[in-house]
GROMACS .gro file of C-alpha atoms in nm:
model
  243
    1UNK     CA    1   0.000   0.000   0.000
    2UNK     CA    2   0.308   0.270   0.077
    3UNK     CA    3   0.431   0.196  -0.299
    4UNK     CA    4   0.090   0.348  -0.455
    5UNK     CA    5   0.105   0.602  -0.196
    6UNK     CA    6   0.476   0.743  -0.296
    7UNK     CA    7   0.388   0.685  -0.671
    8UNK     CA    8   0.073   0.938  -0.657
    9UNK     CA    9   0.302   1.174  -0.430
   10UNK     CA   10   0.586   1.146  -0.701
   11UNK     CA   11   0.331   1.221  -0.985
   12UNK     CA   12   0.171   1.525  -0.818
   13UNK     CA   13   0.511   1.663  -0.712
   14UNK     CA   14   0.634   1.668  -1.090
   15UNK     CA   15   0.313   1.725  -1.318
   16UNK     CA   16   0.286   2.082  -1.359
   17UNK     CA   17  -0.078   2.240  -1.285
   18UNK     CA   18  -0.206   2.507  -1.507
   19UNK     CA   19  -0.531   2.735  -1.398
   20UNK     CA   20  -0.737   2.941  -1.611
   21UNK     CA   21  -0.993   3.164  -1.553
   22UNK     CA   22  -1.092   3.205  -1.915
   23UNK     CA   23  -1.215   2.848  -1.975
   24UNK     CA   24  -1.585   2.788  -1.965
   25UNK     CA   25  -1.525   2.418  -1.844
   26UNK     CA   26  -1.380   2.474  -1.545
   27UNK     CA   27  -1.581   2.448  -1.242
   28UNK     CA   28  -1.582   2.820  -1.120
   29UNK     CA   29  -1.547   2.712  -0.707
   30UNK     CA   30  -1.244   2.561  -0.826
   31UNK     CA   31  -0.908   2.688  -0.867
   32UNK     CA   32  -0.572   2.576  -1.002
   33UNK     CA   33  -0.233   2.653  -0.931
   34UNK     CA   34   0.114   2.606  -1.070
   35UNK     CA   35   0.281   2.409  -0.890
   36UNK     CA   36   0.665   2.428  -0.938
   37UNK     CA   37   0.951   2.197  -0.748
   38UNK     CA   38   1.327   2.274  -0.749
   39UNK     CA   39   1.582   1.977  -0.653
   40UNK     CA   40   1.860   2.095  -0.389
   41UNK     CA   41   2.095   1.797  -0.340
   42UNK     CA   42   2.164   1.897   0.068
   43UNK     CA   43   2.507   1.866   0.173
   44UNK     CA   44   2.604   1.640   0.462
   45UNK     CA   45   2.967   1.754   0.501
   46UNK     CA   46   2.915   2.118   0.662
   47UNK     CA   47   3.255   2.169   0.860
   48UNK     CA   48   3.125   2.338   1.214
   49UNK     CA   49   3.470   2.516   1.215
   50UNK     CA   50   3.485   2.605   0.861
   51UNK     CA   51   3.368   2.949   0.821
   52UNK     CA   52   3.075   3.046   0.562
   53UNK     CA   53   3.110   3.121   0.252
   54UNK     CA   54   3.035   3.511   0.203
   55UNK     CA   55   2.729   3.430  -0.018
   56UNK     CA   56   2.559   3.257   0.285
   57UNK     CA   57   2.656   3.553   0.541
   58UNK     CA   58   2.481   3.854   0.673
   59UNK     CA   59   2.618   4.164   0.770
   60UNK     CA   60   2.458   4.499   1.041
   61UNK     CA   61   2.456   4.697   0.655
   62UNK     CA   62   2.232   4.413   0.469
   63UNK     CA   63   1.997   4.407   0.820
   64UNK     CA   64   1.923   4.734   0.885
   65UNK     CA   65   2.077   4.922   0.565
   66UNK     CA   66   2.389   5.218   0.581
   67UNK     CA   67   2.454   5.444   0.824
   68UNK     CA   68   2.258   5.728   0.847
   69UNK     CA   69   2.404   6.128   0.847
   70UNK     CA   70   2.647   6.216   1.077
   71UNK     CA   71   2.485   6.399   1.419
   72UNK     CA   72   2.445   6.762   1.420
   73UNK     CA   73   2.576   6.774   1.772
   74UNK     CA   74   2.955   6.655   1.745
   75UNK     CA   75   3.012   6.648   2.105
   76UNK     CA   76   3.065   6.326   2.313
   77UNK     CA   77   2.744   6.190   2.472
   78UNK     CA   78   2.907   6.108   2.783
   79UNK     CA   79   3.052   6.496   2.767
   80UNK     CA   80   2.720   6.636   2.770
   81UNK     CA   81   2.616   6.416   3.046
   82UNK     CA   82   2.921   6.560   3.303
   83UNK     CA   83   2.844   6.872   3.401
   84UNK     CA   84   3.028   7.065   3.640
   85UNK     CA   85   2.894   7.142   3.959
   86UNK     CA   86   2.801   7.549   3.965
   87UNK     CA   87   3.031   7.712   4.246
   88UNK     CA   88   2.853   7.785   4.565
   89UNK     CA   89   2.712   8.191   4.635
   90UNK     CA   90   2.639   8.315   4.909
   91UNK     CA   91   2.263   8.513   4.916
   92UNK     CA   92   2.395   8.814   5.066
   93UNK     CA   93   2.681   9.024   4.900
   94UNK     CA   94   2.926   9.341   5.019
   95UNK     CA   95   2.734   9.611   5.112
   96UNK     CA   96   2.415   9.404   5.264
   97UNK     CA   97   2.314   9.439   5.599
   98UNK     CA   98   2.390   9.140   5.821
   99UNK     CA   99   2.104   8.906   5.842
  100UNK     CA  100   1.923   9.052   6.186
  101UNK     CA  101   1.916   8.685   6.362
  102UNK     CA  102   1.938   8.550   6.679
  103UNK     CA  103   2.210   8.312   6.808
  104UNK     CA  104   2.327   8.116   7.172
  105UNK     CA  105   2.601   8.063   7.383
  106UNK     CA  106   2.704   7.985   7.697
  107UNK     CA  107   2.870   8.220   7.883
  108UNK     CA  108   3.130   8.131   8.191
  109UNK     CA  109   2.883   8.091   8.434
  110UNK     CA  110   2.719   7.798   8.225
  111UNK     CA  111   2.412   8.025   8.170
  112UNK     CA  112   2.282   8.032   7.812
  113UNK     CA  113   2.235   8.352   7.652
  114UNK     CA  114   2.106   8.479   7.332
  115UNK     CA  115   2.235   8.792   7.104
  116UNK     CA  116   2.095   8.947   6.821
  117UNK     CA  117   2.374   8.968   6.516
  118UNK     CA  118   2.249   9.347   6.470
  119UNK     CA  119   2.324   9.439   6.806
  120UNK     CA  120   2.698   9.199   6.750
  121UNK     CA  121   2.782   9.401   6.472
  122UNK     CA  122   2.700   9.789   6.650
  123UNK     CA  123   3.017  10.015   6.614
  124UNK     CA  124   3.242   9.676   6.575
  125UNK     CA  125   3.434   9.519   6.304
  126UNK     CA  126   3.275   9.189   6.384
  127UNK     CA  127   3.424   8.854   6.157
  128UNK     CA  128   3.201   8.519   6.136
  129UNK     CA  129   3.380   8.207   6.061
  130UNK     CA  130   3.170   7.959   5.956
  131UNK     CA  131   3.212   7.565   6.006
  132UNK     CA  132   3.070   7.270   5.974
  133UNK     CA  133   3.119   7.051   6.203
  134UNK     CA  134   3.280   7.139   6.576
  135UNK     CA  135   3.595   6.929   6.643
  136UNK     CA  136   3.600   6.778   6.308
  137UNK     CA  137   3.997   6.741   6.156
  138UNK     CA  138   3.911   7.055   5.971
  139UNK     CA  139   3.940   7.247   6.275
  140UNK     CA  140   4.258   7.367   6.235
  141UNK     CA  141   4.165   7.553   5.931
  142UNK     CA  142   3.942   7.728   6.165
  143UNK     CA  143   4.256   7.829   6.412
  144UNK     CA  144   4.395   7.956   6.085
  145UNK     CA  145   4.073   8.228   6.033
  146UNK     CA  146   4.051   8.365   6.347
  147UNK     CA  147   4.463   8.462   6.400
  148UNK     CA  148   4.439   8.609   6.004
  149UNK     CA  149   4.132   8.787   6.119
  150UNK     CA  150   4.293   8.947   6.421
  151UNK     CA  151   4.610   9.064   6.239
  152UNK     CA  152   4.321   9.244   5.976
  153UNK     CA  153   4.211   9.416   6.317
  154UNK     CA  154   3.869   9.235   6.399
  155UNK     CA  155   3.714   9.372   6.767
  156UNK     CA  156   3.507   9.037   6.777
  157UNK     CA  157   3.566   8.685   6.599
  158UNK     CA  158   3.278   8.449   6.590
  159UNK     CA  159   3.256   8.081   6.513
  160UNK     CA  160   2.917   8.004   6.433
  161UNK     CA  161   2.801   7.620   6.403
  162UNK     CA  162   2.453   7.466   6.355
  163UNK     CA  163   2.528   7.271   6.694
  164UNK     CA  164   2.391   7.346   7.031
  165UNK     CA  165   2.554   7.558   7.283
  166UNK     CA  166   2.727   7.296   7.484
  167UNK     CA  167   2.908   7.154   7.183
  168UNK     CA  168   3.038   7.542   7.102
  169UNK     CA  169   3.210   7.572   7.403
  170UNK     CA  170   3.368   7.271   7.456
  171UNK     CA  171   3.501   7.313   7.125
  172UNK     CA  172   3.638   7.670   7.188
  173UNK     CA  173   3.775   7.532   7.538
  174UNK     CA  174   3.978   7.286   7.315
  175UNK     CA  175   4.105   7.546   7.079
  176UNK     CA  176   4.196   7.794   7.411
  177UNK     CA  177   4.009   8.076   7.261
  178UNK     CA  178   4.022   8.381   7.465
  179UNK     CA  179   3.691   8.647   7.528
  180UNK     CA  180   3.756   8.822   7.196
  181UNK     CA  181   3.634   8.480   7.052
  182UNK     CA  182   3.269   8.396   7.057
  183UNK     CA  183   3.151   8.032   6.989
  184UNK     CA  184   2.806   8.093   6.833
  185UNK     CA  185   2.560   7.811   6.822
  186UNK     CA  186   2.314   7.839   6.542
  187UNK     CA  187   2.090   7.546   6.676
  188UNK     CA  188   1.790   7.560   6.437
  189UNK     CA  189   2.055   7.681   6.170
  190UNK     CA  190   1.836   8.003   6.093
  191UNK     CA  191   2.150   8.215   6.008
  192UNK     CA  192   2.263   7.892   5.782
  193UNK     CA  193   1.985   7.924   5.571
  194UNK     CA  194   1.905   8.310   5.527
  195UNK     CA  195   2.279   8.301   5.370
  196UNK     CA  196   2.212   8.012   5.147
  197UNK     CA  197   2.502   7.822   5.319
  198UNK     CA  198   2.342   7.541   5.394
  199UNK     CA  199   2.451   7.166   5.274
  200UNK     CA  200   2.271   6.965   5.088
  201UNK     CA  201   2.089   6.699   5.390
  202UNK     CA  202   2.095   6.392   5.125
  203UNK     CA  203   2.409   6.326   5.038
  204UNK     CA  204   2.601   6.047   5.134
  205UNK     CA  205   2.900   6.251   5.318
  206UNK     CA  206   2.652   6.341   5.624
  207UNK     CA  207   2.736   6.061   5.803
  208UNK     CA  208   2.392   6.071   6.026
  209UNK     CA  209   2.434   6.468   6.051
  210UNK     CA  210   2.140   6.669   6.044
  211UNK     CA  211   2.151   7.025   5.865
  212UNK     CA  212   2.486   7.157   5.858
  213UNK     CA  213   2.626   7.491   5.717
  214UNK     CA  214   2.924   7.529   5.467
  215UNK     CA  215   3.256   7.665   5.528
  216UNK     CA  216   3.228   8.035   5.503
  217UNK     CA  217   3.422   8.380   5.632
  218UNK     CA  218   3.186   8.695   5.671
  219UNK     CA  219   3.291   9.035   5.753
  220UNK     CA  220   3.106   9.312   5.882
  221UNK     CA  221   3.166   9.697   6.031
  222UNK     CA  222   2.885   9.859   6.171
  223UNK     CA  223   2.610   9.579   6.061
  224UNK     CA  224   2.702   9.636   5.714
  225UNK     CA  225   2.892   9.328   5.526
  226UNK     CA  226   3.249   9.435   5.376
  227UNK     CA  227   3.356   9.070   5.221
  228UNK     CA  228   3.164   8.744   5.200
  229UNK     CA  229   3.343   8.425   5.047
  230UNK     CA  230   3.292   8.037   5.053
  231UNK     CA  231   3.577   7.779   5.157
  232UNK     CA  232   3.696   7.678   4.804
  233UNK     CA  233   3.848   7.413   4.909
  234UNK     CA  234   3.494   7.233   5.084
  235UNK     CA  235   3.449   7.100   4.751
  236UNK     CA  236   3.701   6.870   4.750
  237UNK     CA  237   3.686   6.721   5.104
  238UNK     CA  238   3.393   6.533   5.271
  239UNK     CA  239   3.136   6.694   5.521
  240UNK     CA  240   3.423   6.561   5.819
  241UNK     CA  241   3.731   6.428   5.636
  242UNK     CA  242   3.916   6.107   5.828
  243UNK     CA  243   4.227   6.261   5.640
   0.00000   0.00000   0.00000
């Protein structure tokens, strides 16, 4: 029974089929096709390390066609993605009255007391040194400030800190300030902000600190601000460098 089978198979596979819509005989539900068979002897010797001929390869151009124009931006991507960070400004400038806020300390009879920066500044050549973070290693940056500031002729030198007052003087005890030295707490960092010093409470250099203030040296006569200027060099180093 297979023999028949393959014979009617074989006779179909070769006998072409012609259709024609013209001839009246032709049942009209029915419709014929040409049938047409080509005979590809297949090859049983394909070497897997033999590469392929370049007839039977593809390449990115025959896929998805030539490359397009050139851009009409010439500049790296990954240079337009670095950016550098804009330098830090304070929001007060020379000439601006000092911010009118109120700061702490504790005076020698372990008392705290509060002072207005208005009132700080009245008749005096008053300079505020800025820092981060009290006994940090930076520190001695800070000893640098305040004798530069008192060969420029400050009557008062303040270290102001978004710390509370306790913290303040313990510090200045450390650094054997004398009474021309004030260590200024700036607890709910109020003077921080209204000079746009403060840091940036995400980032990953905080260490667990709350809001802290940049690096910064402020000078004032009379209430009125004569220079203003961020620590350049905060950039570089982490909220409290281990260095």
């Amino acid at each position: 029974m297979a023999a028949p089978v393959n014979n009617i198979a074989a006779t179909f596979a070769t006998v072409p089929v012609t259709s024609s819509s013209s001839s009246s005989s032709s049942n009209p539900h029915q419709t014929k096709f040409s049938v047409s068979t080509s005979h590809k002897s297949i090859s049983t010797s394909w070497n897997l390390h033999k590469p392929l001929p370049r007839s039977q390869t593809t390449s990115p151009f025959s896929l998805y066609g030539p490359p397009g124009p050139p851009p009409i931006s010439t500049v790296h991507p990954r240079t337009r993605m670095i950016t550098k960070p804009n330098k830090p400004t304070l929001s007060v400038s020379i000439g601006d009255k000092i911010p009118n806020v109120t700061l702490s300390y504790l005076n020698r009879n372990d008392i705290v007391k509060s002072v207005t920066l208005s009132s700080l500044c009245k008749a005096k050549k008053v300079v505020f040194v800025g820092v981060t973070a009290p006994f940090s290693p930076n520190c001695t940056r800070f000893v640098k400030r305040v004798k530069s500031a008192r060969q420029k002729g400050a009557d008062l030198i303040a270290c102001v800190a978004v710390s509370d007052v306790f913290v303040m003087r313990a510090w200045g005890e450390s650094l054997a300030v004398d009474e021309r030295v004030m260590m200024l707490s700036d607890g709910l960092g109020e003077l921080t902000r209204t000079l746009g010093a403060s840091l940036n409470p995400t980032s990953k250099d905080y260490l667990g600190l709350s809001v802290r203030s940049r690096r910064f040296f402020l000078a004032a006569f009379n209430g009125v601000i004569t220079s203003v200027e961020f620590d350049e060099e905060q950039a570089e180093d982490t909220l409290v460098s281990t260095k």
